Amino acid sequence: MLFRCLILIWVLLQTSLCDHWPYHRYYGKKSRSGEFMPDFSRAIQSKGSQHRFIHWLHDVSETQDSGEVRRMFINNTIPRDATSLDEVFDHLKRPQPGNFRGNISHLVPPLIANLPSDEAEKLFGNLRYALDSKCIVDKSNWWYRTTDGSCNWMKKDEINEGRIGMAKARDYGDHHYADGISKPREGPNARAVSNAFFKRNRTIYYEHTPLLIGLIEFVMHDVTYSMDSPEETIEVEMPPDEDTFDKNTKFVVHRTKAVPGTGTSMTNPRENVNMATTWLDISSLYGSTSDVARAIRSYKNGKLLTQEVKAGNMSLATSYLPFNSWNVSMRTTPGLDPTTLFTGGDPRTNEDWLVLAVHTLLLREHNRLCDLLAKQHPAYVDMKNSEHTDEKLYQTVRLIMSAKYALVANSYQMAYWTDKMPWPRDDGFPLYRQMYGESFMEINPMNTYPWPLVTKGGKPMVVSAEMAIVYRFHEFIISQFPIKDAKNNTLWNQSVFDTGFNPQGFLNTGLDSILRGMVGSHIPNFKSGVDESFRSAGKYRAEPFDVSTWSIVHEREQGLPTFNTYFREYNKQDPKVTVKVPSTFEEFTSDPEKVQKLKTLYDRPDDVDLVVGVQLDETYFPGTTVPKSALIISLFSLFGMGNSDRFSIGFAVTRCLLVDQPFDCHPSNALEELLWKPHPEPGLPNMRRLDDFWLNELDFPDHGTNLLWRLVTENTDISCLQQDPLFPADPKTNPVLCSLPTLPWWKIATTAVSGFEIVETNIEDYHTALATVMLALGLGMFLQMRSRFRHDRLNIPPVYSGLPIIGEALNFAKDPKGVLLKGFVEYGQTVSRCFGLKLASLVYFVVTRSTDLEWMEADNSKEEIFSLHKFLGVINFPLIVHQENFDSNLHVNIVREYLGNRRVVSKFGTTILDASNRFIDNSLPHTRTDLSQFVPVLMKYITTVIGACMVGDEIFDHPDLLKIFDQFNDHAVEAMGLSSLLPSRLQFLAGIKINADYRKARKILIPIIQKRRGQIGTAESGAKNITLLDQFLKDVPDNERAADLVVILVWGGLTNLQATFPSLIMDIINDPNATRALADTWSLLDPARLSVFDELPRPDPTNPWTPLRAAMFESIRLSGPITGPARFILKDAQLPSSMPYKTSPQETESESEPAPTVKPQKLPQGQVATLSAYYTHRSPAVYGPDAAKWVSNRFLRSDPDIGSPRFISWGLKGPHTCPGRWFAQECILVMSMCLMGRYDIVPEEYLIDEEKYIYLSSNVERRNVRVTITPRGRCL
């Protein structure tokens, strides 16, 4: 009973840890390796957020404008001490029965409900203005956001407010062209102005991170896009003081595209077109035109298109923006193919990695929310109508996303607050309270739409031309930022300028590494000037560029006011916070040098450009770190735009408190429908309550202050991050918080469930089992401490020890490639370059120096230091092949005797050929077909052919046997992993599934074996193709053992081919040049001319097999595992590479001789030495600068030196070099000939090396790619 309880508690604990609800967080603590991990002793409770929301609701209901709200509740107050929202709504006064409108729920089909024609007028009756019929005739125009931004403002004849393609508003409606019509306003040389006031003169680092830059950039792309006029340009010559560009250089700045038909007279001055919607609707992600919006949708379950990529050093594929295969209009540079760029909703998507990081996070968040919405509201999923489901999920999630985005923007503006900003600081309204000098009681979020304070002339506030110019904050731009790994180690410093229009580099680096650098560094403050890499760029879109000059020119050519002109008009609005209008140059700045430059460049103070005056402004908006003039034009306008939006989260939350009442609630859009869940009561059919699930998901109780943290942790593998990612981490003010780990614990949970369930089933003495487990754990910890002490004395290579007992096993299971590369980053420049990974009970020392590999090769024949057999024993290989086979090495001897025999191997060509054709005839389509799961087809092909070679044609009569072979392959890998985590008394448990596979296989194989024995020596036997079963039957008289050996030998064949064969096929079709080069050879290939023996002096150039053989060796080279081959260390042994002056003549400069003072390192007895085929085969020192690239003809003139330190896929030379390598090559080549000879195969996408493979702890798999196959003939 005690043991049962222990099991139950343990499993429940791990299950609870895997719960990933966003508000279950822990403070982070740094491990010895430098990586942050959750501190499970310091949890952050989630209930506080809900309490804060209830307090907020009570407090705002007590303000002077909210009397009607509090009077809905008992005692005329919302209970501030309520512990849940349900308790709050339980305090509602129940109204007298009356005539309530019928309940209309939009959570059920049809998508667009059949409403009475006057429904829109009823829902929007509180607006008190006529609605435009073009909006209300189609419910989708007002229930959801439109793509182009129209019908957000539904007033008759004004529905284009905020729509794409409209003229940019002007804050005070005035135009300042030189001729009053369209001629650019005059001013001094723009480059001279840039040199005078915008140079990076000093850097003041302040407490914000580069994530702020990416967010600002994304926001600006969302609300404004000024297209270049292709016909109109302005040239800017270099001024006399120019010290960067040649004096003959000219900047060529395109004018902003005008609204057609404007600029004809002083009564019709030139207007500038805005090609983005001006609402905070994330149009940068979704697009502002129907063509773009359609191109980036998947039309499946509401999701956006993605490409799944193993980016950076990740082993698992994650979602990234798709490449531009639809040729959507994307801004690019001359000569760069737009189809090589990412596709996004905005043409500037590829501008730099900072904005791409934000874009990618929002893409993943949209798709995550589609799954969440479908799970929370099954009614959204119409099983009979997938189009309906897709549209409803997509449109609703767009509204959820824009609500989150607006709350993120609130969190973003708070990044500028200081301690002097009056309370409350986080509800989104402190700027307005400061601006108008009013209190929380007078200005707060409890407002109805439209809110008069954010309307201008009776219209909503939209982005203005002035805001589009000023709100660029170019001083924040950094020249570079770090790329960081999970331990916060800087891998390299990345030039921001070089990230422009470089999506492939983004993929190669990976979002996680980029984000770690963005949140782990600083950006400059205002008044620092603009970084020279952007102010004096040698090329931007193939031309010299100065971001400051461009801003000055655009201000003038768009006819915007000067600094004094603008703020005279602003001050007329009678704000509490005014801006001084300088009457002298000295009033612009306290810097005498800049005053002198003003006097030199400008004739009068009134001539000073708007962006120059903002740049020089030395007064700060009260309670912020932002210059007053910059904030008024930018953040103040941004806030106004958010609160002018009909779909604002603030209006949605208060809809049924201010417009309707909870007991008669009628949502007016899909976001309100989601937030106010139906809760009908007798006599109250329209009763609704706020849904705390969606309020929490939107982080509304905390005003969005947790959303950026969640956006990162819920959409990346970064689980630990500072609480506010816009500020650097600080233990006191901005601590690192960790989400609950998901992947790192799956192995433990799996082991617990499977291992302990088996224990409970098979062991009656629970107390004995419990004692065994506890003793093993205690002994393991003692032995680990003892081992560390001994290793310290030996001076072994550094070891990643990880967690007690299991070491780095969990991290290695999750990301073996990342763990390996981490080691090489940290220890790759050491003398031996060797380091250890503790994986459960063993430390694996990774050996890669050529000197050390030669040493291991020399020991291969003697096995005085290293042992393969011993290594297989300690990883429980006997569990898989059975102890008697392992002790006698019977399975290996069979392979050596028959598959190491040239005459026998040569005969298998016909067996492979016939099995291949039969598989293709039975399993592949005979017409042109798109295959979404091509790699699984190749795996089935391998199992079938290997099975036929081992058993014979009977394999085609027993498809269940093929399934058993595949299951055995999977269970063998699982068994080795599970057995290494169990005490010795319980290790037999890991073999239970293995033994079940053996039993199932025997039922099919023994009758075949019995029949085959009866055919020995008969004519029927001689007529059949050769099989390995026929060869070894005479050596194994026991039928049961013979059946088991068939399973073992098939497993060995699968192990050899499961990475290599798919890699060859996928590599060929991934390289159009190789595909064309090999196309002419398929019909010439004859198995009779095939030679796979590696004693040939050089390939035969006349043999048509030679090009395919060369390509095969190249694919084998690049598909090697992360670790392996491996050997057990029999005794302490010094690494030759660590001995003074003991270097190989083959060592390169990167492997220089160690200093004579270096103390030699030893590999300790009882551990494991492992090679790394992945690392060695990609080493430029071995294969040149293109080592990581698949080159089909690399081995055309010379076979690889198999078994040498240069080519270790089949082990090092000696008695343990893989005995089945000839047979493996025969299979790969003949199977490739049959498949490629019979089909044209075209992949949907082409991959680089980093994208091709899925690295697991024990093997390598090829990433699946969708292909189109077209039949063209039959193999020989």
XYZ file of C-alpha atoms in Angstrom, residues 576-966:
391
model
C -2.644 70.860 -18.783
C 0.802 69.887 -20.123
C 1.946 72.558 -22.552
C 5.041 72.727 -24.751
C 7.168 75.887 -24.860
C 7.377 77.405 -28.323
C 10.942 78.809 -28.606
C 11.255 82.416 -29.702
C 15.069 82.207 -29.853
C 17.488 79.488 -30.889
C 18.838 79.387 -27.350
C 15.457 78.189 -26.122
C 15.701 74.984 -28.181
C 18.695 73.570 -26.322
C 21.178 74.272 -23.557
C 24.041 72.981 -25.727
C 25.974 76.029 -27.068
C 27.406 74.039 -29.975
C 23.971 72.995 -31.138
C 22.653 76.541 -30.724
C 25.402 77.760 -33.043
C 24.524 75.087 -35.594
C 20.857 76.113 -35.436
C 21.853 79.691 -36.188
C 24.059 78.549 -39.067
C 21.436 76.369 -40.696
C 18.142 78.179 -40.035
C 17.131 81.788 -40.554
C 14.466 81.911 -37.829
C 13.361 79.735 -34.903
C 10.049 79.207 -36.697
C 11.954 77.477 -39.528
C 13.339 74.669 -37.357
C 12.038 71.322 -38.625
C 9.599 69.368 -36.465
C 11.901 66.334 -36.064
C 14.828 68.620 -35.172
C 12.887 70.428 -32.462
C 11.741 67.091 -31.043
C 15.346 65.847 -31.118
C 16.558 68.881 -29.183
C 13.687 68.954 -26.663
C 15.170 68.681 -23.163
C 11.945 68.729 -21.129
C 10.265 65.445 -20.264
C 6.592 64.650 -20.089
C 5.655 64.448 -16.378
C 6.192 60.984 -14.924
C 7.971 59.592 -17.990
C 11.409 59.200 -19.566
C 10.196 60.596 -22.919
C 10.788 64.166 -24.156
C 7.528 66.035 -23.907
C 7.128 66.881 -27.594
C 7.938 63.334 -28.765
C 5.435 61.753 -26.383
C 2.583 64.076 -27.322
C 2.941 63.320 -31.027
C 3.588 59.575 -30.606
C 2.397 57.784 -27.461
C -0.464 60.146 -26.764
C -1.758 59.599 -30.294
C -1.219 55.833 -30.055
C -3.267 55.676 -26.878
C -6.020 57.717 -28.498
C -6.106 55.402 -31.518
C -6.483 52.341 -29.286
C -9.412 53.858 -27.421
C -11.096 55.037 -30.623
C -11.413 51.420 -31.778
C -14.919 49.958 -31.627
C -13.373 46.537 -30.893
C -11.328 47.832 -27.944
C -10.992 45.356 -25.081
C -12.019 48.087 -22.640
C -15.348 48.635 -24.358
C -15.917 44.879 -24.675
C -15.407 44.231 -20.954
C -17.839 46.978 -19.962
C -20.433 46.418 -22.723
C -22.931 44.679 -20.436
C -22.325 47.057 -17.554
C -22.574 50.404 -19.327
C -24.588 49.826 -22.519
C -26.619 46.805 -21.432
C -27.026 45.174 -18.059
C -25.772 41.671 -17.194
C -29.312 40.298 -16.917
C -30.228 41.628 -20.400
C -26.909 41.501 -22.233
C -26.642 41.686 -26.046
C -23.062 41.598 -27.404
C -22.397 43.719 -30.474
C -19.337 41.863 -31.765
C -17.612 38.486 -31.487
C -15.161 39.655 -28.795
C -18.000 40.789 -26.526
C -19.764 37.493 -27.216
C -16.681 35.632 -26.028
C -16.058 37.714 -22.912
C -19.691 37.678 -21.753
C -20.664 34.015 -21.445
C -24.378 33.089 -21.439
C -25.775 32.384 -17.992
C -29.563 32.282 -18.463
C -31.778 32.140 -15.402
C -35.549 31.728 -15.057
C -37.140 34.815 -16.511
C -33.717 36.148 -17.604
C -32.958 34.472 -20.950
C -30.268 37.032 -21.853
C -28.367 36.879 -18.581
C -24.575 36.850 -19.085
C -21.520 36.952 -16.878
C -17.921 37.848 -17.586
C -15.926 34.743 -18.488
C -12.947 34.590 -16.150
C -11.155 32.136 -18.459
C -10.896 34.655 -21.284
C -10.240 37.565 -18.960
C -7.266 35.651 -17.592
C -6.133 34.538 -21.033
C -6.158 38.194 -22.089
C -4.433 39.145 -18.821
C -7.048 41.848 -18.364
C -6.962 41.682 -14.540
C -3.312 42.730 -14.691
C -3.873 45.174 -17.592
C -1.692 43.127 -19.936
C 1.468 43.461 -17.859
C 2.180 39.703 -18.131
C 1.408 39.317 -21.820
C 4.876 39.895 -23.247
C 6.341 37.362 -20.830
C 3.652 34.899 -21.810
C 3.967 35.643 -25.513
C 7.579 34.479 -25.351
C 7.266 31.546 -22.945
C 4.112 30.132 -24.534
C 5.471 30.253 -28.069
C 9.151 29.323 -27.711
C 11.336 26.921 -25.761
C 12.354 29.819 -23.509
C 10.715 28.899 -20.214
C 12.548 31.369 -17.966
C 12.431 35.109 -18.638
C 12.428 38.355 -16.689
C 8.938 39.407 -15.597
C 8.902 42.453 -17.892
C 10.961 41.611 -20.992
C 11.161 45.287 -21.979
C 13.514 45.823 -19.007
C 16.731 43.962 -18.222
C 16.465 41.292 -15.549
C 17.020 42.411 -11.978
C 16.732 40.107 -8.950
C 14.653 42.646 -7.017
C 12.820 44.877 -9.482
C 12.453 42.543 -12.473
C 13.082 38.935 -11.408
C 13.364 36.007 -13.769
C 10.168 33.934 -13.720
C 9.845 30.408 -15.098
C 6.889 28.708 -16.673
C 6.274 25.073 -15.920
C 8.635 22.890 -17.919
C 7.008 20.716 -20.540
C 9.541 18.758 -22.543
C 12.208 18.273 -19.863
C 9.765 16.323 -17.667
C 8.136 14.061 -20.250
C 10.820 11.451 -19.932
C 10.384 11.266 -16.175
C 6.610 11.090 -16.474
C 6.809 8.367 -19.113
C 9.261 6.398 -17.048
C 7.086 6.766 -13.953
C 3.880 5.671 -15.610
C 5.308 2.757 -17.565
C 7.900 1.581 -15.077
C 5.815 1.816 -11.929
C 2.675 0.396 -13.552
C 4.722 -2.605 -14.564
C 6.175 -2.874 -11.077
C 2.699 -2.832 -9.596
C 1.571 -5.547 -12.016
C 4.566 -7.856 -11.648
C 5.854 -7.411 -8.084
C 3.837 -8.463 -5.081
C 6.336 -7.415 -2.450
C 5.845 -3.654 -2.618
C 7.943 -3.008 0.464
C 10.863 -4.878 -1.070
C 10.457 -2.970 -4.322
C 10.258 0.328 -2.480
C 13.385 -0.518 -0.529
C 15.137 -1.404 -3.776
C 14.202 1.894 -5.380
C 15.189 3.978 -2.387
C 18.435 2.067 -1.902
C 19.295 2.485 -5.572
C 18.646 6.217 -5.417
C 20.748 6.655 -2.310
C 23.538 4.446 -3.592
C 23.480 6.251 -6.928
C 23.941 9.621 -5.258
C 26.778 8.254 -3.113
C 28.520 6.720 -6.121
C 28.135 9.960 -8.056
C 29.840 11.922 -5.276
C 32.564 9.272 -5.027
C 33.040 9.312 -8.788
C 33.375 13.088 -8.871
C 36.054 12.980 -6.188
C 38.011 10.366 -8.111
C 37.633 12.222 -11.402
C 38.939 15.424 -9.870
C 42.120 13.571 -8.890
C 42.513 12.094 -12.395
C 42.146 15.424 -14.222
C 39.486 14.125 -16.543
C 37.961 16.379 -19.245
C 35.174 18.695 -18.026
C 31.801 17.027 -17.498
C 28.242 18.338 -17.777
C 26.847 16.573 -14.696
C 23.276 17.850 -14.809
C 20.788 16.621 -12.231
C 21.474 13.985 -9.567
C 21.116 10.400 -10.816
C 19.933 11.235 -14.328
C 22.568 13.851 -15.202
C 21.997 15.511 -18.584
C 19.743 12.684 -19.805
C 16.613 14.842 -19.970
C 18.309 17.698 -21.804
C 19.982 15.244 -24.152
C 16.669 13.528 -24.880
C 15.112 16.895 -25.634
C 17.861 18.442 -27.760
C 20.932 16.227 -28.297
C 22.345 18.491 -30.978
C 21.999 21.551 -28.770
C 23.730 19.784 -25.872
C 26.624 18.700 -28.114
C 27.090 22.135 -29.666
C 26.932 23.699 -26.229
C 29.916 21.575 -25.286
C 31.897 22.589 -28.352
C 31.099 26.265 -27.831
C 32.425 26.037 -24.280
C 35.286 23.562 -24.750
C 35.972 23.545 -28.484
C 39.117 25.634 -28.063
C 40.631 23.523 -25.285
C 43.676 21.332 -25.870
C 41.778 18.058 -26.177
C 38.436 19.539 -27.192
C 36.999 16.667 -25.146
C 34.132 16.981 -22.686
C 31.764 14.612 -20.944
C 27.995 14.276 -20.784
C 26.569 12.435 -17.798
C 23.664 10.399 -19.135
C 22.102 8.466 -16.269
C 24.732 6.100 -14.834
C 27.468 6.741 -17.428
C 29.556 9.691 -18.536
C 30.017 9.853 -22.307
C 33.276 11.599 -23.236
C 33.017 13.111 -26.708
C 36.271 12.516 -28.605
C 36.913 14.404 -31.846
C 40.630 15.248 -32.178
C 42.164 13.253 -35.032
C 45.063 12.251 -32.769
C 42.612 10.688 -30.324
C 40.607 8.979 -33.055
C 43.787 7.391 -34.441
C 44.587 6.198 -30.912
C 41.161 4.568 -30.594
C 41.515 3.045 -34.063
C 44.877 1.514 -33.091
C 43.257 -0.078 -30.024
C 40.413 -1.575 -32.057
C 42.146 -4.877 -32.781
C 43.525 -5.314 -29.240
C 40.730 -3.841 -27.083
C 43.109 -3.092 -24.265
C 41.581 0.306 -23.510
C 38.195 0.329 -25.234
C 35.564 -2.390 -25.596
C 32.500 -2.465 -27.821
C 31.124 -5.652 -26.279
C 31.411 -4.215 -22.785
C 29.698 -1.006 -23.912
C 26.776 -2.942 -25.365
C 26.547 -4.848 -22.113
C 26.275 -1.768 -19.899
C 23.565 -0.226 -22.074
C 21.571 -3.443 -21.683
C 21.947 -4.711 -25.207
C 21.476 -8.275 -23.888
C 17.967 -7.223 -22.914
C 17.157 -6.721 -26.578
C 18.999 -9.574 -28.321
C 18.688 -12.033 -25.396
C 21.563 -12.966 -23.151
C 22.465 -16.218 -24.916
C 22.813 -14.465 -28.265
C 24.773 -11.657 -26.712
C 27.171 -14.030 -24.941
C 27.740 -16.134 -28.058
C 27.640 -13.173 -30.454
C 25.570 -15.403 -32.709
C 23.721 -12.610 -34.480
C 26.978 -10.790 -35.241
C 28.668 -13.974 -36.446
C 25.806 -14.636 -38.854
C 26.199 -11.166 -40.320
C 29.972 -11.525 -40.585
C 29.826 -14.937 -42.208
C 27.154 -14.247 -44.789
C 26.867 -10.478 -45.247
C 30.630 -10.129 -45.026
C 30.963 -12.554 -47.929
C 31.277 -10.869 -51.341
C 29.747 -13.803 -53.223
C 26.693 -13.926 -50.966
C 26.186 -10.167 -50.853
C 26.304 -9.954 -54.650
C 23.387 -12.390 -54.874
C 21.159 -10.186 -52.724
C 20.868 -7.663 -55.555
C 18.107 -9.701 -57.202
C 16.231 -10.152 -53.919
C 16.391 -6.404 -53.256
C 15.312 -5.625 -56.827
C 12.283 -7.916 -56.788
C 11.180 -6.782 -53.331
C 11.530 -3.140 -54.351
C 9.415 -3.545 -57.476
C 6.805 -5.499 -55.589
C 6.571 -2.859 -52.873
C 6.283 -0.080 -55.443
C 3.607 -1.978 -57.392
C 1.561 -2.628 -54.255
C 2.115 0.509 -52.189
C 2.826 3.518 -54.402
C 0.355 5.331 -56.685
C 0.353 4.730 -60.415
C -0.687 8.278 -61.329
C 0.691 11.698 -60.486
C 0.091 12.152 -56.745
C 0.949 14.550 -53.925
C 2.365 12.672 -50.937
C 2.255 14.600 -47.685
C 3.982 11.801 -45.727
C 6.893 10.830 -47.961
C 9.459 9.852 -45.319
C 7.023 7.398 -43.638
C 6.563 5.804 -47.087
C 10.335 5.430 -47.383
C 10.481 3.849 -43.917
C 7.826 1.325 -44.912
C 9.809 0.652 -48.091
C 12.926 -0.097 -45.991
C 11.087 -2.475 -43.641
C 9.561 -4.351 -46.556
C 12.813 -4.830 -48.463
C 14.862 -5.746 -45.376
C 12.117 -8.167 -44.351
C 12.149 -9.782 -47.796
C 15.933 -10.149 -47.684
C 15.774 -11.794 -44.272
C 12.619 -13.917 -44.672
C 11.573 -14.054 -48.330
C 8.436 -13.381 -50.340
C 6.258 -14.530 -47.435
C 6.742 -11.070 -45.990
C 4.159 -9.756 -48.474
C 1.596 -12.250 -47.163
C 2.051 -11.084 -43.549
C 1.709 -7.293 -43.218
C 1.372 -7.792 -39.451
C 4.948 -9.053 -39.400
C 6.143 -5.782 -40.911
C 4.340 -3.918 -38.134
C 6.024 -6.128 -35.532
C 9.434 -5.329 -37.042
C 8.689 -1.593 -36.817
